[in-house]
Amino acid sequence: MGKQVIKLTVNGRLEEVEAPARRLLCDLLRDDLVLTGTKRGCETGTCGACSVMVDGRLVKSCLMLAVQARGSSVTTVEGLAPAGGLSPLQQCFAAHGGLQCGYCTPGFLMAATALLAENPDPTEAQVREALDGNLCRCTGYAGIVASVLAAAEKLRGH
């Protein structure tokens, strides 16, 4: 198969990339658009490091062909923060021990963003369930869960 022209909106910006039909979305984001927050981890959809939002839905970009995102709106971790700052969720990850080495952090931020968009007042059990598609080898998850709960509270204005 030859190259395909792929037009999509990434973090609010219209992009047009010519890529092989078999190019994975994570590779298009990282290699073609230089959005390196999306990580390639397990390449089987198990670790969640490649998680992005496609049309408001959380997806593992290592399991999606870039051509499948044609015409879609994609949000990566780079698209979460306001210009020159951090989002409330990112601030809470920094303040509540949600990061250590940082490799898994973009995927956790994307999964937490999806959760909080759906459920602005999650319980600890709901946070743990929403994040169970992501793996971390450093934090033991307690700081990550605390970060999401603190962000939920902050976003609700408490």
JSON list of C-alpha atoms in Angstrom, two decimals:
[
{"chain": "A", "resi": 1, "resn": "MET", "atom": "CA", "xyz": [0.00, 0.00, 0.00]},
{"chain": "A", "resi": 2, "resn": "GLY", "atom": "CA", "xyz": [1.16, 3.50, -0.82]},
{"chain": "A", "resi": 3, "resn": "LYS", "atom": "CA", "xyz": [1.06, 6.70, 1.11]},
{"chain": "A", "resi": 4, "resn": "GLN", "atom": "CA", "xyz": [-2.17, 8.34, 2.17]},
{"chain": "A", "resi": 5, "resn": "VAL", "atom": "CA", "xyz": [-2.94, 11.99, 2.81]},
{"chain": "A", "resi": 6, "resn": "ILE", "atom": "CA", "xyz": [-4.29, 12.22, 6.34]},
{"chain": "A", "resi": 7, "resn": "LYS", "atom": "CA", "xyz": [-6.07, 15.40, 7.40]},
{"chain": "A", "resi": 8, "resn": "LEU", "atom": "CA", "xyz": [-6.99, 15.70, 11.04]},
{"chain": "A", "resi": 9, "resn": "THR", "atom": "CA", "xyz": [-7.21, 18.31, 13.75]},
{"chain": "A", "resi": 10, "resn": "VAL", "atom": "CA", "xyz": [-4.63, 17.86, 16.49]},
{"chain": "A", "resi": 11, "resn": "ASN", "atom": "CA", "xyz": [-4.88, 19.98, 19.63]},
{"chain": "A", "resi": 12, "resn": "GLY", "atom": "CA", "xyz": [-7.09, 22.42, 17.76]},
{"chain": "A", "resi": 13, "resn": "ARG", "atom": "CA", "xyz": [-4.78, 22.78, 14.75]},
{"chain": "A", "resi": 14, "resn": "LEU", "atom": "CA", "xyz": [-5.58, 21.39, 11.31]},
{"chain": "A", "resi": 15, "resn": "GLU", "atom": "CA", "xyz": [-2.80, 19.06, 10.14]},
{"chain": "A", "resi": 16, "resn": "GLU", "atom": "CA", "xyz": [-2.20, 17.36, 6.80]},
{"chain": "A", "resi": 17, "resn": "VAL", "atom": "CA", "xyz": [0.34, 14.55, 6.72]},
{"chain": "A", "resi": 18, "resn": "GLU", "atom": "CA", "xyz": [1.32, 12.14, 3.97]},
{"chain": "A", "resi": 19, "resn": "ALA", "atom": "CA", "xyz": [2.04, 8.79, 5.58]},
{"chain": "A", "resi": 20, "resn": "PRO", "atom": "CA", "xyz": [2.01, 5.10, 4.75]},
{"chain": "A", "resi": 21, "resn": "ALA", "atom": "CA", "xyz": [-1.42, 3.50, 5.09]},
{"chain": "A", "resi": 22, "resn": "ARG", "atom": "CA", "xyz": [-0.06, 1.21, 7.81]},
{"chain": "A", "resi": 23, "resn": "ARG", "atom": "CA", "xyz": [1.31, 4.09, 9.96]},
{"chain": "A", "resi": 24, "resn": "LEU", "atom": "CA", "xyz": [0.07, 3.92, 13.55]},
{"chain": "A", "resi": 25, "resn": "LEU", "atom": "CA", "xyz": [-1.53, 7.01, 15.03]},
{"chain": "A", "resi": 26, "resn": "CYS", "atom": "CA", "xyz": [1.11, 7.11, 17.80]},
{"chain": "A", "resi": 27, "resn": "ASP", "atom": "CA", "xyz": [3.88, 7.18, 15.19]},
{"chain": "A", "resi": 28, "resn": "LEU", "atom": "CA", "xyz": [2.18, 9.92, 13.19]},
{"chain": "A", "resi": 29, "resn": "LEU", "atom": "CA", "xyz": [1.83, 12.02, 16.35]},
{"chain": "A", "resi": 30, "resn": "ARG", "atom": "CA", "xyz": [5.39, 11.42, 17.57]},
{"chain": "A", "resi": 31, "resn": "ASP", "atom": "CA", "xyz": [7.39, 11.23, 14.36]},
{"chain": "A", "resi": 32, "resn": "ASP", "atom": "CA", "xyz": [5.49, 13.36, 11.87]},
{"chain": "A", "resi": 33, "resn": "LEU", "atom": "CA", "xyz": [3.97, 16.00, 14.15]},
{"chain": "A", "resi": 34, "resn": "VAL", "atom": "CA", "xyz": [6.72, 15.90, 16.85]},
{"chain": "A", "resi": 35, "resn": "LEU", "atom": "CA", "xyz": [4.20, 15.56, 19.69]},
{"chain": "A", "resi": 36, "resn": "THR", "atom": "CA", "xyz": [6.42, 13.37, 21.82]},
{"chain": "A", "resi": 37, "resn": "GLY", "atom": "CA", "xyz": [4.22, 13.32, 24.90]},
{"chain": "A", "resi": 38, "resn": "THR", "atom": "CA", "xyz": [2.44, 10.35, 23.37]},
{"chain": "A", "resi": 39, "resn": "LYS", "atom": "CA", "xyz": [4.68, 7.43, 24.32]},
{"chain": "A", "resi": 40, "resn": "ARG", "atom": "CA", "xyz": [5.19, 4.06, 22.69]},
{"chain": "A", "resi": 41, "resn": "GLY", "atom": "CA", "xyz": [5.32, 1.57, 25.50]},
{"chain": "A", "resi": 42, "resn": "CYS", "atom": "CA", "xyz": [4.10, -1.98, 25.14]},
{"chain": "A", "resi": 43, "resn": "GLU", "atom": "CA", "xyz": [2.74, -1.57, 21.58]},
{"chain": "A", "resi": 44, "resn": "THR", "atom": "CA", "xyz": [-0.12, -3.94, 22.49]},
{"chain": "A", "resi": 45, "resn": "GLY", "atom": "CA", "xyz": [-2.51, -1.49, 24.16]},
{"chain": "A", "resi": 46, "resn": "THR", "atom": "CA", "xyz": [-1.74, -2.80, 27.64]},
{"chain": "A", "resi": 47, "resn": "CYS", "atom": "CA", "xyz": [0.28, 0.01, 29.24]},
{"chain": "A", "resi": 48, "resn": "GLY", "atom": "CA", "xyz": [-1.74, 3.09, 28.21]},
{"chain": "A", "resi": 49, "resn": "ALA", "atom": "CA", "xyz": [1.32, 5.31, 27.62]},
{"chain": "A", "resi": 50, "resn": "CYS", "atom": "CA", "xyz": [0.06, 6.06, 24.10]},
{"chain": "A", "resi": 51, "resn": "SER", "atom": "CA", "xyz": [-3.43, 7.17, 25.17]},
{"chain": "A", "resi": 52, "resn": "VAL", "atom": "CA", "xyz": [-4.98, 10.13, 23.35]},
{"chain": "A", "resi": 53, "resn": "MET", "atom": "CA", "xyz": [-8.49, 11.43, 22.81]},
{"chain": "A", "resi": 54, "resn": "VAL", "atom": "CA", "xyz": [-10.04, 10.97, 19.36]},
{"chain": "A", "resi": 55, "resn": "ASP", "atom": "CA", "xyz": [-13.30, 12.85, 18.94]},
{"chain": "A", "resi": 56, "resn": "GLY", "atom": "CA", "xyz": [-13.62, 12.98, 22.71]},
{"chain": "A", "resi": 57, "resn": "ARG", "atom": "CA", "xyz": [-13.05, 9.24, 23.20]},
{"chain": "A", "resi": 58, "resn": "LEU", "atom": "CA", "xyz": [-10.01, 7.78, 24.95]},
{"chain": "A", "resi": 59, "resn": "VAL", "atom": "CA", "xyz": [-8.04, 5.50, 22.60]},
{"chain": "A", "resi": 60, "resn": "LYS", "atom": "CA", "xyz": [-4.75, 3.66, 22.63]},
{"chain": "A", "resi": 61, "resn": "SER", "atom": "CA", "xyz": [-2.96, 5.22, 19.67]},
{"chain": "A", "resi": 62, "resn": "CYS", "atom": "CA", "xyz": [-0.65, 2.22, 19.26]},
{"chain": "A", "resi": 63, "resn": "LEU", "atom": "CA", "xyz": [-3.73, 0.19, 18.27]},
{"chain": "A", "resi": 64, "resn": "MET", "atom": "CA", "xyz": [-5.16, 2.70, 15.80]},
{"chain": "A", "resi": 65, "resn": "LEU", "atom": "CA", "xyz": [-4.02, 3.37, 12.28]},
{"chain": "A", "resi": 66, "resn": "ALA", "atom": "CA", "xyz": [-3.51, 7.04, 11.50]},
{"chain": "A", "resi": 67, "resn": "VAL", "atom": "CA", "xyz": [-5.87, 6.75, 8.50]},
{"chain": "A", "resi": 68, "resn": "GLN", "atom": "CA", "xyz": [-8.63, 5.76, 10.93]},
{"chain": "A", "resi": 69, "resn": "ALA", "atom": "CA", "xyz": [-8.29, 9.21, 12.52]},
{"chain": "A", "resi": 70, "resn": "ARG", "atom": "CA", "xyz": [-8.74, 10.99, 9.18]},
{"chain": "A", "resi": 71, "resn": "GLY", "atom": "CA", "xyz": [-11.17, 13.88, 9.67]},
{"chain": "A", "resi": 72, "resn": "SER", "atom": "CA", "xyz": [-11.13, 13.46, 13.44]},
{"chain": "A", "resi": 73, "resn": "SER", "atom": "CA", "xyz": [-10.18, 15.76, 16.27]},
{"chain": "A", "resi": 74, "resn": "VAL", "atom": "CA", "xyz": [-7.26, 14.39, 18.29]},
{"chain": "A", "resi": 75, "resn": "THR", "atom": "CA", "xyz": [-6.12, 15.69, 21.67]},
{"chain": "A", "resi": 76, "resn": "THR", "atom": "CA", "xyz": [-2.72, 14.72, 23.00]},
{"chain": "A", "resi": 77, "resn": "VAL", "atom": "CA", "xyz": [-1.22, 15.53, 26.38]},
{"chain": "A", "resi": 78, "resn": "GLU", "atom": "CA", "xyz": [0.31, 18.65, 24.81]},
{"chain": "A", "resi": 79, "resn": "GLY", "atom": "CA", "xyz": [-3.23, 19.87, 24.15]},
{"chain": "A", "resi": 80, "resn": "LEU", "atom": "CA", "xyz": [-4.33, 19.69, 27.79]},
{"chain": "A", "resi": 81, "resn": "ALA", "atom": "CA", "xyz": [-2.43, 22.70, 29.09]},
{"chain": "A", "resi": 82, "resn": "PRO", "atom": "CA", "xyz": [-3.35, 26.31, 28.51]},
{"chain": "A", "resi": 83, "resn": "ALA", "atom": "CA", "xyz": [-0.65, 28.36, 26.75]},
{"chain": "A", "resi": 84, "resn": "GLY", "atom": "CA", "xyz": [2.24, 28.90, 29.12]},
{"chain": "A", "resi": 85, "resn": "GLY", "atom": "CA", "xyz": [0.82, 26.94, 32.02]},
{"chain": "A", "resi": 86, "resn": "LEU", "atom": "CA", "xyz": [-0.48, 23.68, 33.38]},
{"chain": "A", "resi": 87, "resn": "SER", "atom": "CA", "xyz": [-4.03, 22.44, 33.52]},
{"chain": "A", "resi": 88, "resn": "PRO", "atom": "CA", "xyz": [-5.57, 21.89, 36.99]},
{"chain": "A", "resi": 89, "resn": "LEU", "atom": "CA", "xyz": [-5.10, 18.14, 36.48]},
{"chain": "A", "resi": 90, "resn": "GLN", "atom": "CA", "xyz": [-1.42, 18.59, 35.64]},
{"chain": "A", "resi": 91, "resn": "GLN", "atom": "CA", "xyz": [-0.98, 20.89, 38.64]},
{"chain": "A", "resi": 92, "resn": "CYS", "atom": "CA", "xyz": [-2.51, 18.25, 40.90]},
{"chain": "A", "resi": 93, "resn": "PHE", "atom": "CA", "xyz": [-0.25, 15.52, 39.49]},
{"chain": "A", "resi": 94, "resn": "ALA", "atom": "CA", "xyz": [2.74, 17.70, 40.43]},
{"chain": "A", "resi": 95, "resn": "ALA", "atom": "CA", "xyz": [1.38, 18.62, 43.86]},
{"chain": "A", "resi": 96, "resn": "HIS", "atom": "CA", "xyz": [0.11, 15.20, 44.97]},
{"chain": "A", "resi": 97, "resn": "GLY", "atom": "CA", "xyz": [2.88, 12.82, 43.90]},
{"chain": "A", "resi": 98, "resn": "GLY", "atom": "CA", "xyz": [1.29, 11.63, 40.67]},
{"chain": "A", "resi": 99, "resn": "LEU", "atom": "CA", "xyz": [4.59, 11.68, 38.78]},
{"chain": "A", "resi": 100, "resn": "GLN", "atom": "CA", "xyz": [7.94, 10.11, 39.16]},
{"chain": "A", "resi": 101, "resn": "CYS", "atom": "CA", "xyz": [9.85, 9.08, 36.06]},
{"chain": "A", "resi": 102, "resn": "GLY", "atom": "CA", "xyz": [7.08, 10.58, 33.90]},
{"chain": "A", "resi": 103, "resn": "TYR", "atom": "CA", "xyz": [6.97, 7.96, 31.15]},
{"chain": "A", "resi": 104, "resn": "CYS", "atom": "CA", "xyz": [3.43, 6.85, 31.96]},
{"chain": "A", "resi": 105, "resn": "THR", "atom": "CA", "xyz": [2.20, 10.30, 32.98]},
{"chain": "A", "resi": 106, "resn": "PRO", "atom": "CA", "xyz": [0.79, 11.41, 29.60]},
{"chain": "A", "resi": 107, "resn": "GLY", "atom": "CA", "xyz": [-1.37, 8.30, 29.38]},
{"chain": "A", "resi": 108, "resn": "PHE", "atom": "CA", "xyz": [-2.62, 8.73, 32.94]},
{"chain": "A", "resi": 109, "resn": "LEU", "atom": "CA", "xyz": [-3.40, 12.39, 32.28]},
{"chain": "A", "resi": 110, "resn": "MET", "atom": "CA", "xyz": [-5.39, 11.47, 29.18]},
{"chain": "A", "resi": 111, "resn": "ALA", "atom": "CA", "xyz": [-7.30, 8.69, 31.00]},
{"chain": "A", "resi": 112, "resn": "ALA", "atom": "CA", "xyz": [-8.03, 11.03, 33.92]},
{"chain": "A", "resi": 113, "resn": "THR", "atom": "CA", "xyz": [-9.18, 13.75, 31.51]},
{"chain": "A", "resi": 114, "resn": "ALA", "atom": "CA", "xyz": [-11.62, 11.30, 29.93]},
{"chain": "A", "resi": 115, "resn": "LEU", "atom": "CA", "xyz": [-12.89, 10.23, 33.35]},
{"chain": "A", "resi": 116, "resn": "LEU", "atom": "CA", "xyz": [-13.37, 13.77, 34.65]},
{"chain": "A", "resi": 117, "resn": "ALA", "atom": "CA", "xyz": [-15.18, 14.81, 31.47]},
{"chain": "A", "resi": 118, "resn": "GLU", "atom": "CA", "xyz": [-17.64, 11.97, 32.05]},
{"chain": "A", "resi": 119, "resn": "ASN", "atom": "CA", "xyz": [-17.76, 12.05, 35.84]},
{"chain": "A", "resi": 120, "resn": "PRO", "atom": "CA", "xyz": [-16.68, 15.28, 37.57]},
{"chain": "A", "resi": 121, "resn": "ASP", "atom": "CA", "xyz": [-17.12, 13.77, 41.05]},
{"chain": "A", "resi": 122, "resn": "PRO", "atom": "CA", "xyz": [-15.64, 10.27, 40.93]},
{"chain": "A", "resi": 123, "resn": "THR", "atom": "CA", "xyz": [-15.10, 8.02, 43.93]},
{"chain": "A", "resi": 124, "resn": "GLU", "atom": "CA", "xyz": [-11.69, 6.51, 44.59]},
{"chain": "A", "resi": 125, "resn": "ALA", "atom": "CA", "xyz": [-12.97, 3.19, 43.22]},
{"chain": "A", "resi": 126, "resn": "GLN", "atom": "CA", "xyz": [-14.17, 4.88, 40.03]},
{"chain": "A", "resi": 127, "resn": "VAL", "atom": "CA", "xyz": [-10.79, 6.57, 39.57]},
{"chain": "A", "resi": 128, "resn": "ARG", "atom": "CA", "xyz": [-8.98, 3.27, 40.04]},
{"chain": "A", "resi": 129, "resn": "GLU", "atom": "CA", "xyz": [-11.30, 1.57, 37.54]},
{"chain": "A", "resi": 130, "resn": "ALA", "atom": "CA", "xyz": [-10.87, 4.35, 34.96]},
{"chain": "A", "resi": 131, "resn": "LEU", "atom": "CA", "xyz": [-7.08, 4.16, 35.26]},
{"chain": "A", "resi": 132, "resn": "ASP", "atom": "CA", "xyz": [-6.74, 0.38, 35.23]},
{"chain": "A", "resi": 133, "resn": "GLY", "atom": "CA", "xyz": [-5.80, 0.42, 31.53]},
{"chain": "A", "resi": 134, "resn": "ASN", "atom": "CA", "xyz": [-2.57, 2.26, 32.39]},
{"chain": "A", "resi": 135, "resn": "LEU", "atom": "CA", "xyz": [0.57, 0.88, 33.98]},
{"chain": "A", "resi": 136, "resn": "CYS", "atom": "CA", "xyz": [3.10, 2.64, 36.21]},
{"chain": "A", "resi": 137, "resn": "ARG", "atom": "CA", "xyz": [6.24, 1.03, 37.55]},
{"chain": "A", "resi": 138, "resn": "CYS", "atom": "CA", "xyz": [7.26, 3.87, 39.90]},
{"chain": "A", "resi": 139, "resn": "THR", "atom": "CA", "xyz": [4.43, 5.36, 41.94]},
{"chain": "A", "resi": 140, "resn": "GLY", "atom": "CA", "xyz": [2.37, 2.51, 43.32]},
{"chain": "A", "resi": 141, "resn": "TYR", "atom": "CA", "xyz": [-0.71, 4.40, 42.02]},
{"chain": "A", "resi": 142, "resn": "ALA", "atom": "CA", "xyz": [-1.62, 6.07, 45.35]},
{"chain": "A", "resi": 143, "resn": "GLY", "atom": "CA", "xyz": [-0.23, 9.45, 44.25]},
{"chain": "A", "resi": 144, "resn": "ILE", "atom": "CA", "xyz": [-1.89, 9.16, 40.86]},
{"chain": "A", "resi": 145, "resn": "VAL", "atom": "CA", "xyz": [-5.29, 8.41, 42.39]},
{"chain": "A", "resi": 146, "resn": "ALA", "atom": "CA", "xyz": [-4.86, 11.22, 44.93]},
{"chain": "A", "resi": 147, "resn": "SER", "atom": "CA", "xyz": [-3.95, 13.58, 42.08]},
{"chain": "A", "resi": 148, "resn": "VAL", "atom": "CA", "xyz": [-7.09, 12.76, 40.11]},
{"chain": "A", "resi": 149, "resn": "LEU", "atom": "CA", "xyz": [-9.33, 13.12, 43.18]},
{"chain": "A", "resi": 150, "resn": "ALA", "atom": "CA", "xyz": [-7.70, 16.48, 44.04]},
{"chain": "A", "resi": 151, "resn": "ALA", "atom": "CA", "xyz": [-8.16, 17.68, 40.44]},
{"chain": "A", "resi": 152, "resn": "ALA", "atom": "CA", "xyz": [-11.81, 16.65, 40.48]},
{"chain": "A", "resi": 153, "resn": "GLU", "atom": "CA", "xyz": [-12.31, 18.70, 43.64]},
{"chain": "A", "resi": 154, "resn": "LYS", "atom": "CA", "xyz": [-10.38, 21.66, 42.21]},
{"chain": "A", "resi": 155, "resn": "LEU", "atom": "CA", "xyz": [-12.36, 21.57, 38.95]},
{"chain": "A", "resi": 156, "resn": "ARG", "atom": "CA", "xyz": [-15.62, 21.52, 40.88]},
{"chain": "A", "resi": 157, "resn": "GLY", "atom": "CA", "xyz": [-14.49, 24.69, 42.65]},
{"chain": "A", "resi": 158, "resn": "HIS", "atom": "CA", "xyz": [-14.04, 23.35, 46.16]}
]
